[in-house]
Coordinates of C-alpha atoms and ligand atoms in Angstrom, one line a residue:
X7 CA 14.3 33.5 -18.8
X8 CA 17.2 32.6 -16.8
X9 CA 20.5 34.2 -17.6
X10 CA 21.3 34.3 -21.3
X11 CA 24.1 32.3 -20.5
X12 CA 23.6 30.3 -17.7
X13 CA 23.4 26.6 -19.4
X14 CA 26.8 27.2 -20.6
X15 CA 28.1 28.0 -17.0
X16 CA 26.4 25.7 -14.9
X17 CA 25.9 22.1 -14.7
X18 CA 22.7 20.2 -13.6
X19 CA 22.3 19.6 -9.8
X20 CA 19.2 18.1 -8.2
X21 CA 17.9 17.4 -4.6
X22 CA 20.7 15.8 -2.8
X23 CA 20.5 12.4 -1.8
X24 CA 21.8 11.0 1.1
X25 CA 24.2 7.8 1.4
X26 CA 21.8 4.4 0.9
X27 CA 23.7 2.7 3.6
X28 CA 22.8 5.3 5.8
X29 CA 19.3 6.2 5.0
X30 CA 18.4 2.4 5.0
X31 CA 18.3 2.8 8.6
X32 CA 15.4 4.5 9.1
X33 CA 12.1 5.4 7.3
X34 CA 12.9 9.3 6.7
X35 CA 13.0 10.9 3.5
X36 CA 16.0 10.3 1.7
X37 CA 16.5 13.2 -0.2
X38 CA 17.5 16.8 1.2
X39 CA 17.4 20.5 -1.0
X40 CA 19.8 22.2 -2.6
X41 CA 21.2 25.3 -0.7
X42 CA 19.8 28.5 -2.0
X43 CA 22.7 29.1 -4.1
X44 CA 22.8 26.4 -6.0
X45 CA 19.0 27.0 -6.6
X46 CA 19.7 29.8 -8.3
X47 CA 22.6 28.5 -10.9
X48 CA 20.2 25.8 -11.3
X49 CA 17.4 28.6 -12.3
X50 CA 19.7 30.1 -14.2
X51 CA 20.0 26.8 -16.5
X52 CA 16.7 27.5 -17.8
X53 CA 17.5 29.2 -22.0
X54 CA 14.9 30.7 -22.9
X55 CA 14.6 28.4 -25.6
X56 CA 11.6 30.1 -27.0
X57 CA 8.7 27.2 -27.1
X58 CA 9.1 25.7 -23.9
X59 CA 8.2 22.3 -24.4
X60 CA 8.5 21.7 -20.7
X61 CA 5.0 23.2 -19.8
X62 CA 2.9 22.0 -23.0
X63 CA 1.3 18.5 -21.4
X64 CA 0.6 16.7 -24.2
X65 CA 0.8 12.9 -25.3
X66 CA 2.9 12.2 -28.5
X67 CA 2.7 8.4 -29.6
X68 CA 1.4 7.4 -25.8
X69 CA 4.4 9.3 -24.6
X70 CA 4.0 12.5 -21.7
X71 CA 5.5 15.2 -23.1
X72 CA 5.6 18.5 -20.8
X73 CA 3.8 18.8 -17.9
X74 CA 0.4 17.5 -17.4
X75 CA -0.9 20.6 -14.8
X76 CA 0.9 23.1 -17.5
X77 CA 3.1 24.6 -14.8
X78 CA 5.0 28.1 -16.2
X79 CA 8.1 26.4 -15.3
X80 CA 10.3 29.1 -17.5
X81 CA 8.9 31.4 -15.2
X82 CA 9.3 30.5 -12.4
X83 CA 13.1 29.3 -13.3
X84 CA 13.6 32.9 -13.9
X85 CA 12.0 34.4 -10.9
X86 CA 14.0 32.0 -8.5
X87 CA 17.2 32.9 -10.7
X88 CA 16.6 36.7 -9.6
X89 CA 15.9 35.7 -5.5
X90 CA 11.8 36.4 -6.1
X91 CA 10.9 33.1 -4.0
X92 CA 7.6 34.5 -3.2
X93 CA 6.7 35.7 -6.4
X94 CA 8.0 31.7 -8.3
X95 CA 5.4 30.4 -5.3
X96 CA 2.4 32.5 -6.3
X97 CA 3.3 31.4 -10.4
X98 CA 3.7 27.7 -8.7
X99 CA 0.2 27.6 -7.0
X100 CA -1.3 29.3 -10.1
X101 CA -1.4 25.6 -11.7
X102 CA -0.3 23.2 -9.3
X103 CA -2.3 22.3 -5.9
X104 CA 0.2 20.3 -4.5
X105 CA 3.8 21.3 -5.8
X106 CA 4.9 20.0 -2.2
X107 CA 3.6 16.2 -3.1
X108 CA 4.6 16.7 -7.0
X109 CA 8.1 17.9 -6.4
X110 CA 8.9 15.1 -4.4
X111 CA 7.8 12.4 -5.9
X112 CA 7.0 13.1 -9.8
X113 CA 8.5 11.3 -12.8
X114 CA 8.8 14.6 -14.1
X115 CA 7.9 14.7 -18.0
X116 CA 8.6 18.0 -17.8
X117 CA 12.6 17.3 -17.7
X118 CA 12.0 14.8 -20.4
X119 CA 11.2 17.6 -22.7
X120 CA 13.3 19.9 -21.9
X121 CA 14.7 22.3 -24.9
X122 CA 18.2 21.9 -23.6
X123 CA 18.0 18.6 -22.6
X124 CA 17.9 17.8 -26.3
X125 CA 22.4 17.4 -26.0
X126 CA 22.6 19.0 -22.4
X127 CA 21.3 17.3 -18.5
X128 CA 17.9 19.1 -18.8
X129 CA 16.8 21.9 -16.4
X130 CA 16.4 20.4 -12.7
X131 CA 12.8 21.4 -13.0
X132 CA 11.4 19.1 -10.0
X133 CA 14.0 20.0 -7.9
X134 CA 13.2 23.7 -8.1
X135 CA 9.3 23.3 -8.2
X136 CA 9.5 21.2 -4.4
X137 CA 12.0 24.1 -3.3
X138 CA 9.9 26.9 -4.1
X139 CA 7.2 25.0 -1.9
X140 CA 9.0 24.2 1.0
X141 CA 10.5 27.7 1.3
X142 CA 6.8 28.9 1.1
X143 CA 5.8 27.0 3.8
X144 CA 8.9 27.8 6.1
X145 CA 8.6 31.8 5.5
X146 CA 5.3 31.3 6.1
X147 CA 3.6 32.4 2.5
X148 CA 1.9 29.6 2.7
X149 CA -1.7 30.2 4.8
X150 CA -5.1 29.0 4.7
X151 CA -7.1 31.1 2.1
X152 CA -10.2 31.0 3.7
X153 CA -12.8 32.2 1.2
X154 CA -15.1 35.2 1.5
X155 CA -18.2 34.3 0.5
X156 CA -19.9 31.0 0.4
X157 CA -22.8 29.8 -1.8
X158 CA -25.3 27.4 -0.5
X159 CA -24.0 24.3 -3.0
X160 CA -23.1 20.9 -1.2
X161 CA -20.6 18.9 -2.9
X162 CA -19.3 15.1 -2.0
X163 CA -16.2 14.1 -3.0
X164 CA -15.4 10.2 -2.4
X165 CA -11.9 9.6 -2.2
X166 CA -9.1 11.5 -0.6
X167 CA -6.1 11.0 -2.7
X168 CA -4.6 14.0 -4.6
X169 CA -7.6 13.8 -7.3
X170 CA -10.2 14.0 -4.6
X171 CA -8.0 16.5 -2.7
X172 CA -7.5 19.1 -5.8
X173 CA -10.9 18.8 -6.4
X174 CA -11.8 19.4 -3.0
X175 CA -9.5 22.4 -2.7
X176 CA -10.6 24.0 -6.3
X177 CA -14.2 23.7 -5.3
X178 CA -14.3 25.2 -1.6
X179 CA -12.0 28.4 -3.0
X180 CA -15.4 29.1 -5.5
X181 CA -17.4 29.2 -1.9
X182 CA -19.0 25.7 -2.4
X183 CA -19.5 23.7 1.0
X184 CA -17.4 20.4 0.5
X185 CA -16.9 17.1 2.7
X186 CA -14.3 14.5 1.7
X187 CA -15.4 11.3 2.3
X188 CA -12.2 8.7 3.1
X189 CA -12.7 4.9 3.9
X190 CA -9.1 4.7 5.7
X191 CA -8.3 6.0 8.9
X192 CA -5.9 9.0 7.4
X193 CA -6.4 11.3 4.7
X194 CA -4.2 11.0 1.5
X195 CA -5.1 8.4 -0.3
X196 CA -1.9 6.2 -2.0
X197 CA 0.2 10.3 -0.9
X198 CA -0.8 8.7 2.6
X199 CA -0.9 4.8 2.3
X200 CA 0.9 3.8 -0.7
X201 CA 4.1 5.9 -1.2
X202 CA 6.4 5.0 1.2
X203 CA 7.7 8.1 3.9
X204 CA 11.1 7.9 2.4
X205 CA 10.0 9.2 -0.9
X206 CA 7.1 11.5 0.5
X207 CA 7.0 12.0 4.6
X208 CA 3.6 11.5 6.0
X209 CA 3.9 14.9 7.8
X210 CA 4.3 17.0 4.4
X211 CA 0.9 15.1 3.2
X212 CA -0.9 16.3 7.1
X213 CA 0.3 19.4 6.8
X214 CA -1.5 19.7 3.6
X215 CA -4.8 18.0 4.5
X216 CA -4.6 20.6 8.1
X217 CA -4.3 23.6 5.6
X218 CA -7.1 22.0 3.3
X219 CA -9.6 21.8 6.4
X220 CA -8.7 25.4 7.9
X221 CA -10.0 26.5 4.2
X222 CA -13.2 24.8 5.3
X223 CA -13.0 21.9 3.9
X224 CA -14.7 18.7 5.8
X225 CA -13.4 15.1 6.4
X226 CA -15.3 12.4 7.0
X227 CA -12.6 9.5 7.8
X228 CA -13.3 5.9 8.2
X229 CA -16.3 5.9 6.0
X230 CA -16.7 4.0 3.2
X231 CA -19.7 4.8 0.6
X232 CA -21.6 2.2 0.1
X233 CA -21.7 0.9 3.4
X234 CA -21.7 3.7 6.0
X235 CA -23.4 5.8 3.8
X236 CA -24.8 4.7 0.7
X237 CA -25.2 6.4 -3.2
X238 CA -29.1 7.2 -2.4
X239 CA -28.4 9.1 0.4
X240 CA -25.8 10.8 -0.7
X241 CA -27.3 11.8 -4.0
X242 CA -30.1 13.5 -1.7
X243 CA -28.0 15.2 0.8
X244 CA -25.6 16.4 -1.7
X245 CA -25.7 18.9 -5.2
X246 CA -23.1 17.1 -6.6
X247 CA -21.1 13.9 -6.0
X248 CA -17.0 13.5 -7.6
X249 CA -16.0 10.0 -7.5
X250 CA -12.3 9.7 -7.1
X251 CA -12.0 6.2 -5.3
X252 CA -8.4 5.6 -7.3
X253 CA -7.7 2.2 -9.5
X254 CA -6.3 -0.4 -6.6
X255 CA -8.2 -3.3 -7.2
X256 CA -5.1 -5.3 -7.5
X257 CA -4.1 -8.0 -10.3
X258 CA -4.4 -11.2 -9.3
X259 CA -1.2 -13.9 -9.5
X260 CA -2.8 -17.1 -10.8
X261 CA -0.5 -19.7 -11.0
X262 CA 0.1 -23.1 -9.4
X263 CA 1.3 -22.3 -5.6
X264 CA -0.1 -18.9 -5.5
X265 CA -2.5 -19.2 -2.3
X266 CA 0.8 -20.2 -0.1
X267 CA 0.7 -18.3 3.0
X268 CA 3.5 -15.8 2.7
X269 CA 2.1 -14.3 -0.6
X270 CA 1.1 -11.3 -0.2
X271 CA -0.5 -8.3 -2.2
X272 CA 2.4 -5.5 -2.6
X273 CA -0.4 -3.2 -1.0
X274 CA -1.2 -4.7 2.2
X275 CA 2.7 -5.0 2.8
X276 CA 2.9 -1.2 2.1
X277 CA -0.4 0.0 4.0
X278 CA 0.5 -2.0 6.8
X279 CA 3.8 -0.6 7.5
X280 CA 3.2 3.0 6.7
X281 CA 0.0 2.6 9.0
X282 CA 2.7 0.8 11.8
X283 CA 5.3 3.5 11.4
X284 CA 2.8 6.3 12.1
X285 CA 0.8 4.3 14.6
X286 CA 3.5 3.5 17.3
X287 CA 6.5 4.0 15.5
X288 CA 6.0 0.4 14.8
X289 CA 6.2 -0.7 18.5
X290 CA 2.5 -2.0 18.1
X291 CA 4.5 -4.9 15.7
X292 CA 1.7 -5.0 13.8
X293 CA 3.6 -4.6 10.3
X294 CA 5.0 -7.5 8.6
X295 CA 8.4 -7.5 9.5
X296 CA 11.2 -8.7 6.9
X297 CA 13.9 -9.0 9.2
X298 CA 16.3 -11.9 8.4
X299 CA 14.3 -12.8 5.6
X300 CA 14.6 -13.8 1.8
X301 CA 12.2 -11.7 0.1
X302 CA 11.2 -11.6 -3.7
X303 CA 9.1 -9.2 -5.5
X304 CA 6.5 -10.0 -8.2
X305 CA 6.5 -8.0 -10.8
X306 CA 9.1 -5.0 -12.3
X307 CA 7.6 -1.5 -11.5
X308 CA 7.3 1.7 -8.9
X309 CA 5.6 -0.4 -6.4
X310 CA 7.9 -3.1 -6.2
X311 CA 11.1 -0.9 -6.0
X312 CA 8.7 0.4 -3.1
X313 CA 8.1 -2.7 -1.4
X314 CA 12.5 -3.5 -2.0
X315 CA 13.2 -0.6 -0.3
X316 CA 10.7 -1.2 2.5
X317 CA 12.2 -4.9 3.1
X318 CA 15.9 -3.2 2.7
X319 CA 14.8 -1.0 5.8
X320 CA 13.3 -3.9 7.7
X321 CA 16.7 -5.6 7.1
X322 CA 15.9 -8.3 5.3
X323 CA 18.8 -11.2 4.3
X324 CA 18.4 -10.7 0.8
X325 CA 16.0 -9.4 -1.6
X326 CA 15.5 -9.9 -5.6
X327 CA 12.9 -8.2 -7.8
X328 CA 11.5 -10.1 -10.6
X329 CA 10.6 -8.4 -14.2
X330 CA 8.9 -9.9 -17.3
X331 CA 10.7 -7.3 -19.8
X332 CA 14.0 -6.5 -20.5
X333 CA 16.0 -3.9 -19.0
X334 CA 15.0 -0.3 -20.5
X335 CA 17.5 1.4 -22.9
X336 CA 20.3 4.1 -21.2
X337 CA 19.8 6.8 -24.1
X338 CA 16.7 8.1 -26.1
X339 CA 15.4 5.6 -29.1
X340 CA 13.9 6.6 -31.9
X341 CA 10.5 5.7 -31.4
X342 CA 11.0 8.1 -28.6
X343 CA 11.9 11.3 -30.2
X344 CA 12.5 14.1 -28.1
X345 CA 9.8 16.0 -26.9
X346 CA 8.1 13.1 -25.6
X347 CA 9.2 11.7 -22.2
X348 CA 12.1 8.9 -23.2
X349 CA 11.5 5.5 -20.8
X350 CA 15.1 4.9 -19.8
X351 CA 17.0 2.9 -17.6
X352 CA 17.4 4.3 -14.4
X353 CA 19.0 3.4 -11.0
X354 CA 16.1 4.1 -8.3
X355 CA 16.4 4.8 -5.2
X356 CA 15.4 1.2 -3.8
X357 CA 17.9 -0.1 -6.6
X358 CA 20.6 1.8 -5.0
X359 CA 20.1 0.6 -1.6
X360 CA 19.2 -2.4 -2.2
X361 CA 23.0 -2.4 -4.3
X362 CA 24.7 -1.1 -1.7
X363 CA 23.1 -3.6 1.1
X364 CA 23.8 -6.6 -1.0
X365 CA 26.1 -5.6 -3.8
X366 CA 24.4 -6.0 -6.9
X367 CA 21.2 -4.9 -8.4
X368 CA 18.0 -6.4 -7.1
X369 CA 16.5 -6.8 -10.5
X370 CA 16.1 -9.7 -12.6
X371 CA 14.9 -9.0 -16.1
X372 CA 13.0 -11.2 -18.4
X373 CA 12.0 -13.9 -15.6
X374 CA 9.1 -15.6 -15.5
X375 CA 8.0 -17.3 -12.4
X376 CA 6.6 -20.6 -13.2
X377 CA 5.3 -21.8 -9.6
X378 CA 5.5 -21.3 -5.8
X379 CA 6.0 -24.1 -3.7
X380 CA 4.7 -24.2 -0.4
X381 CA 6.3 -26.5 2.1
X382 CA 4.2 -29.1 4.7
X383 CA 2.9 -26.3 6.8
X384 CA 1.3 -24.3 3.4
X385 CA 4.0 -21.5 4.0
X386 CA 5.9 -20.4 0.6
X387 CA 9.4 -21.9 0.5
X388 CA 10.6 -21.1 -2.9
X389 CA 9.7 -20.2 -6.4
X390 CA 10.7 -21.7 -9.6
X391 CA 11.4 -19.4 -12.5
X392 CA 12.7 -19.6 -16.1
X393 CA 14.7 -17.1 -18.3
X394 CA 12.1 -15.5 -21.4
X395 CA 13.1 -13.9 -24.8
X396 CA 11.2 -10.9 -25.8
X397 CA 10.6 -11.2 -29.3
X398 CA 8.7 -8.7 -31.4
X399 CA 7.8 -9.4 -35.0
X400 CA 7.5 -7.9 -38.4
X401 CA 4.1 -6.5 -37.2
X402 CA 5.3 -5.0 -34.7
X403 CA 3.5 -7.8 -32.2
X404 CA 5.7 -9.0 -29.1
X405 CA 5.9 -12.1 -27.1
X406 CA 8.3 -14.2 -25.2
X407 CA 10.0 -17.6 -25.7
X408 CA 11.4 -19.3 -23.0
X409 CA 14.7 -20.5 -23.1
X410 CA 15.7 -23.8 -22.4
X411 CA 18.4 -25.0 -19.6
X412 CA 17.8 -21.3 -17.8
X413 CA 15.3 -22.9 -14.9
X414 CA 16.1 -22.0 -11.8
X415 CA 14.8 -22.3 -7.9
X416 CA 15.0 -19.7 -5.5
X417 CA 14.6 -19.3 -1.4
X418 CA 11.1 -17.4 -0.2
X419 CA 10.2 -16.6 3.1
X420 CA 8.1 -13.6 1.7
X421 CA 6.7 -12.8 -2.0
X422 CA 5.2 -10.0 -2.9
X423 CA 2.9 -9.6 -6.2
X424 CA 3.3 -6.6 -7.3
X425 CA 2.0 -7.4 -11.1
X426 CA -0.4 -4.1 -11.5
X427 CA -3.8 -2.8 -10.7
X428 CA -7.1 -4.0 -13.2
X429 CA -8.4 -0.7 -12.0
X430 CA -11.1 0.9 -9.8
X431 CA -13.7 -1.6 -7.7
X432 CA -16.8 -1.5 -9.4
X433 CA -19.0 -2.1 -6.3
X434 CA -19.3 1.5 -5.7
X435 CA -20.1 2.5 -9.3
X436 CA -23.2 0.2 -9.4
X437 CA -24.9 1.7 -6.4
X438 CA -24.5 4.7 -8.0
X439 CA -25.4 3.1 -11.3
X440 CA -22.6 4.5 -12.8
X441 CA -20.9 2.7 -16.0
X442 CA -17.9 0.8 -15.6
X443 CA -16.0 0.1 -18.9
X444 CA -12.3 -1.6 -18.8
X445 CA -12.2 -1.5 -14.9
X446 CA -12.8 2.7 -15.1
X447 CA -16.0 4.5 -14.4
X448 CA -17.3 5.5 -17.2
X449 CA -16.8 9.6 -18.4
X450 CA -15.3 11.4 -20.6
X451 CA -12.2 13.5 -20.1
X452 CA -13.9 16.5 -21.5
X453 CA -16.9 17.0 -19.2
X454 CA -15.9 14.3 -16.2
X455 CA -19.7 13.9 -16.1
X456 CA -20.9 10.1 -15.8
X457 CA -24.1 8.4 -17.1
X458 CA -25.7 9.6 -14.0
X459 CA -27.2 13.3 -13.2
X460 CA -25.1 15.7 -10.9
X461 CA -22.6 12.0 -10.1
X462 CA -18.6 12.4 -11.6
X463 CA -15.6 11.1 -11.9
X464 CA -12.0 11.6 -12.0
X465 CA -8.3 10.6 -11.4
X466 CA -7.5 6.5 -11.9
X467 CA -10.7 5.3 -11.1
X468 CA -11.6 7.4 -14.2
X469 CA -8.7 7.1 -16.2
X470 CA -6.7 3.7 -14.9
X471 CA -3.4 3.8 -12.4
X472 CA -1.5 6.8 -13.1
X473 CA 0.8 9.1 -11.4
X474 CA 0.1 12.4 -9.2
X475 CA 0.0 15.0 -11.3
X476 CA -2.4 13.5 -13.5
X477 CA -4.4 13.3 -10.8
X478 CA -4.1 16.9 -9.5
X479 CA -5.1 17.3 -13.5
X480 CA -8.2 15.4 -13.2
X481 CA -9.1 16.8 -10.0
X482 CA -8.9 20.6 -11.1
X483 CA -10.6 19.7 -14.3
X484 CA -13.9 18.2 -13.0
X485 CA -14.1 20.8 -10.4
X486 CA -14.0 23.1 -13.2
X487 CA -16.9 21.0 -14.3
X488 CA -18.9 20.6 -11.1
X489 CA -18.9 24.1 -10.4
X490 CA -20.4 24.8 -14.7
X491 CA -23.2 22.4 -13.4
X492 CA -24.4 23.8 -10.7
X493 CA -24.2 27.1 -12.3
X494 CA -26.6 25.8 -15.0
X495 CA -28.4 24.0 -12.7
X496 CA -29.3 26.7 -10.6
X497 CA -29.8 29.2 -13.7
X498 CA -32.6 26.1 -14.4
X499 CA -34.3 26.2 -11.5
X500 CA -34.7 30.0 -11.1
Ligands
LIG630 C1 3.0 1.9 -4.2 C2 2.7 3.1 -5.1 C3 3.7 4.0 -5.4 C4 3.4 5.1 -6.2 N1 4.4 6.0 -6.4 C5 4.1 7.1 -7.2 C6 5.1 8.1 -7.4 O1 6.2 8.0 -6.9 N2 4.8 9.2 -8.2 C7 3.6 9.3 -8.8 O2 3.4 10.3 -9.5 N3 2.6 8.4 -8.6 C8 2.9 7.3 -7.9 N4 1.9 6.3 -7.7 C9 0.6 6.5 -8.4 C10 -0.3 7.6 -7.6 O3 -0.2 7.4 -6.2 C11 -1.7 7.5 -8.1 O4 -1.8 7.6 -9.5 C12 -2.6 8.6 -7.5 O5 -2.5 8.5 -6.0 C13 -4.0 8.5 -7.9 O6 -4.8 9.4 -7.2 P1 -6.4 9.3 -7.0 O7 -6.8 10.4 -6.2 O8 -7.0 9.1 -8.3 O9 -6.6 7.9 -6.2 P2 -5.9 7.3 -4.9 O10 -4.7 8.0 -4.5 O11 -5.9 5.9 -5.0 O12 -7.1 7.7 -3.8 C14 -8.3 7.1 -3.8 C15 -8.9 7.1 -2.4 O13 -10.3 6.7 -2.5 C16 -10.6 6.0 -1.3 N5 -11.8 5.2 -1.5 C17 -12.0 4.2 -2.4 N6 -13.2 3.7 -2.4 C18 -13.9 4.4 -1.4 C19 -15.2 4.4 -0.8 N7 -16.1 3.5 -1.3 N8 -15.5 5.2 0.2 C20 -14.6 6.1 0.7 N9 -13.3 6.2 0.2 C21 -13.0 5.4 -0.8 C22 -9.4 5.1 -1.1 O14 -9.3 4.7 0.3 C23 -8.3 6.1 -1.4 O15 -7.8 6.8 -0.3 C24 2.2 5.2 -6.9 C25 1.2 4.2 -6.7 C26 1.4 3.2 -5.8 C27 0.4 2.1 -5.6
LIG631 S1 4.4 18.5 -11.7 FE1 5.8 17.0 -12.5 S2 5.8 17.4 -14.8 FE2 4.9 19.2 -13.8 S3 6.7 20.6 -13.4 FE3 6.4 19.4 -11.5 S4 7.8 17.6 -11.8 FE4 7.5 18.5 -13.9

């Protein structure tokens, strides 16, 4: 795969990003391809190394290792190496729904377990896969594929996020009838309303849902089961339901000062803006606006670095993000062997802005906020925070000490909690009567099938918060599933 000799020649080059002080002033993606050329060198990286660990999708000691959706990335390194774009696309879609959504904004496991990324910068794998898409969809290789033959099998699917979507997608191509049921206004789910459009533009995820419904696929928007339409009637209108309502019941901050107004869930900052921004452009001011102020984030992962980057746009005065662990190492640690997916320290995108903006790193590391004080009017005016050791003993056990003399105060106009999702809202699940165990409905990852006839479940309400392409996993998976049911169902009843 690749030339023989490439990974010897070439050196690793991914999307290209443009300056943060200049793509802080707007809300467009931040990141631009690689010409065609360099495409190919970077094809050419690929080594043929023989087992390509890249494509396997396992777990090793709770690790990723390899990509979850198996994509045949050696082959399709190879075929963009030799200029066969439209051949790479048709390997692409073989495995992957959504390479458009995935090649954007994937942690990419895959590169983690790269063969030559063992001593070498690993093969730019997610750069290549989101190329081969885009060029699909500008030559036009990309069309509806409407199918030829349809059964007589009606198939709900709540949620619209890229679980509910590749479910949605797998099961119209066998001929099934399928509607999409979507509580929000737009389709997507977090593609739409929680991923900000710098790392994934809102137009790439309509594009998709416009191709999805010219394949016959139906949306009901702004309609949420339970309440518009509930389980019962569903369950008769329907053959088969998929639940993939997603894991965003958000943790709750409970500490003294934590009702100040001015606290807010990281997700309603998000949702709001993204909704503004494709609204009006956000002339309808209806977004919270962080203009001029001091803003601090709750909380040390992907959804605070979004909500940064949002208030960086917004052009706030200053903005610090607050983490209970300590920074993550820069190299590969031994509990981490290679070819699971090392955690390492890495500069995001809102890090870098956010550094440019202000000149230093927005990140504060083993902080603990103690309590938020509110001032005379109940509005947040500062949180008071201590420095914590991370200890971890013989047994392997860790905690944190505080350390004495490190207490310090800091200015709040804004604070976002950002602390993690418990999981999926269980509402739902108990008209359905589905189980709900650990804040996930209830099925296994084998069959997808939950306590309830003809009712299943996938993606993080079934599996807890996760990333895309688990998702698009989940979501071809139960299709594969729903579609053995009603087979055997039918073969029953005849
Ligand atoms: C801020 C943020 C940033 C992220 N960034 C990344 C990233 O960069 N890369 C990555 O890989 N992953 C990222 N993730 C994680 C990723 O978005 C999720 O793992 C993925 O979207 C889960 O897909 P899903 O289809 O299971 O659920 P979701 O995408 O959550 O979709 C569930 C949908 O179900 C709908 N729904 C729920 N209940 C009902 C009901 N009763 N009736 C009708 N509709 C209902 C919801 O409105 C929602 O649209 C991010 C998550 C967040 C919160
Ligand atoms: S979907 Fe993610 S893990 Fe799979 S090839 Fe693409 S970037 Fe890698």
């Amino acid at each position: 795969m690749g030339k023989p000799t490439g990974f010897m020649e070439y050196d690793r080059k991914k999307v290209t990003e443009k300056a943060p002080l200049a793509r802080v002033k707007n809300f467009e993606e931040y990141t631009a391809r690689l010409s065609d050329a360099d495409l190919t060198t970077q094809g050419a990286r690929c080594m043929d190394c023989g087992t390509p660990f890249c494509h396997m999708g396992i777990e090793i000691r709770g690790f990723a290792a390899g990509c979850p959706i198996q994509n045949v990335i050696p082959e399709w390194n190879d075929l963009v190496y030799h200029g066969q774009w439209q051949e790479a696309l048709e390997r692409l879609m073989m495995t992957n729904n959504f390479p458009e959504f995935t090649g954007r904004v994937c942690p990419a496991p895959c590169e983690g377990s790269c063969t030559l990324g063992i001593n070498e910068p690993a093969v730019a794998i997610k750069s290549i896969e989101q190329s081969i898409i885009d060029k699909g969809f500008e030559m036009g290789w990309v069309q509806p594929r409407i199918p030829q033959q349809r059964t007589t099998k009606k198939i709900a699917i709540i949620g619209s996020g890229p679980a509910g979507l590749a479910a949605a997608d797998e099961l119209n191509q066998c001929g099934h009838h399928v509607t999409v049921f979507e509580r929000d206004d737009r389709a997507g789910g977090l593609l739409m309303y929680g991923i900000p459009n710098m790392k994934l533009d809102k137009k790439i995820v309509e594009r998709r849902i416009h191709l999805l419904q010219a394949e016959g696929i139906h949306f009901e928007l702004n309609t949420a089961v339970g309440i518009d339409i509930t389980a019962d009637e569903l369950k008769a209108q329907y053959d088969a339901v998929v639940l993939a309502t997603g894991a965003t019941k958000a943790r709750e901050l409970r500490m003294p000062g934590s009702e100040a107004q001015g606290v807010i869930p990281a997700m309603t900052y998000l949702h709001g803006v993204t909704k503004s921004l494709l609204d009006s452009n956000f002339e309808d001011e209806r977004a919270l606006n962080m203009k001029g102020k001091n803003v601090l984030v709750i909380g040390g992962g992907d959804t605070g670095a979004d909500c940064v980057a949002t208030a960086v746009r917004q052009g706030c005065q200053s903005v610090h993000q607050f983490g209970k662990h300590p920074a993550l190492p820069v190299k590969r640690q031994q509990q981490q062997p290679w070819p699971a997916d090392p955690q390492l320290y890495k500069l995001d995108y809102a890090y870098a802005e956010a550094d440019a903006k202000f000149g230093g790193d927005p990140r504060e590391y083993c902080i603990q906020t103690k309590k938020i004080v509110a001032d005379e009017q109940g509005r947040v005016k500062e949180l008071h925070t201590v420095q914590m050791n991370k200890i971890v003993n013989d047994e392997g056990y860790a905690y944190f000490e505080e350390i004495p003399g490190t207490e310090k105060v800091w200015p709040a106009d804004y604070v976002f909690v950002a602390i993690g999702f418990e999981g999926t809202e269980s509402a739902l699940a108990q008209q359905f009567g589905v189980n709900v165990l650990n804040n996930r409905l209830y099925a296994s990852g084998r069959d997808y099938a939950t306590t309830v006839e003809g009712v299943f479940a996938a993606g993080d309400a079934r599996r807890g918060p996760s990333l895309i392409v688990w998702a698009i996993k989940e979501g071809r998976e139960v299709a594969a599933q729903v579609a053995k049911y009603l087979t055997e169902t039918q073969a029953l009843a005849q």
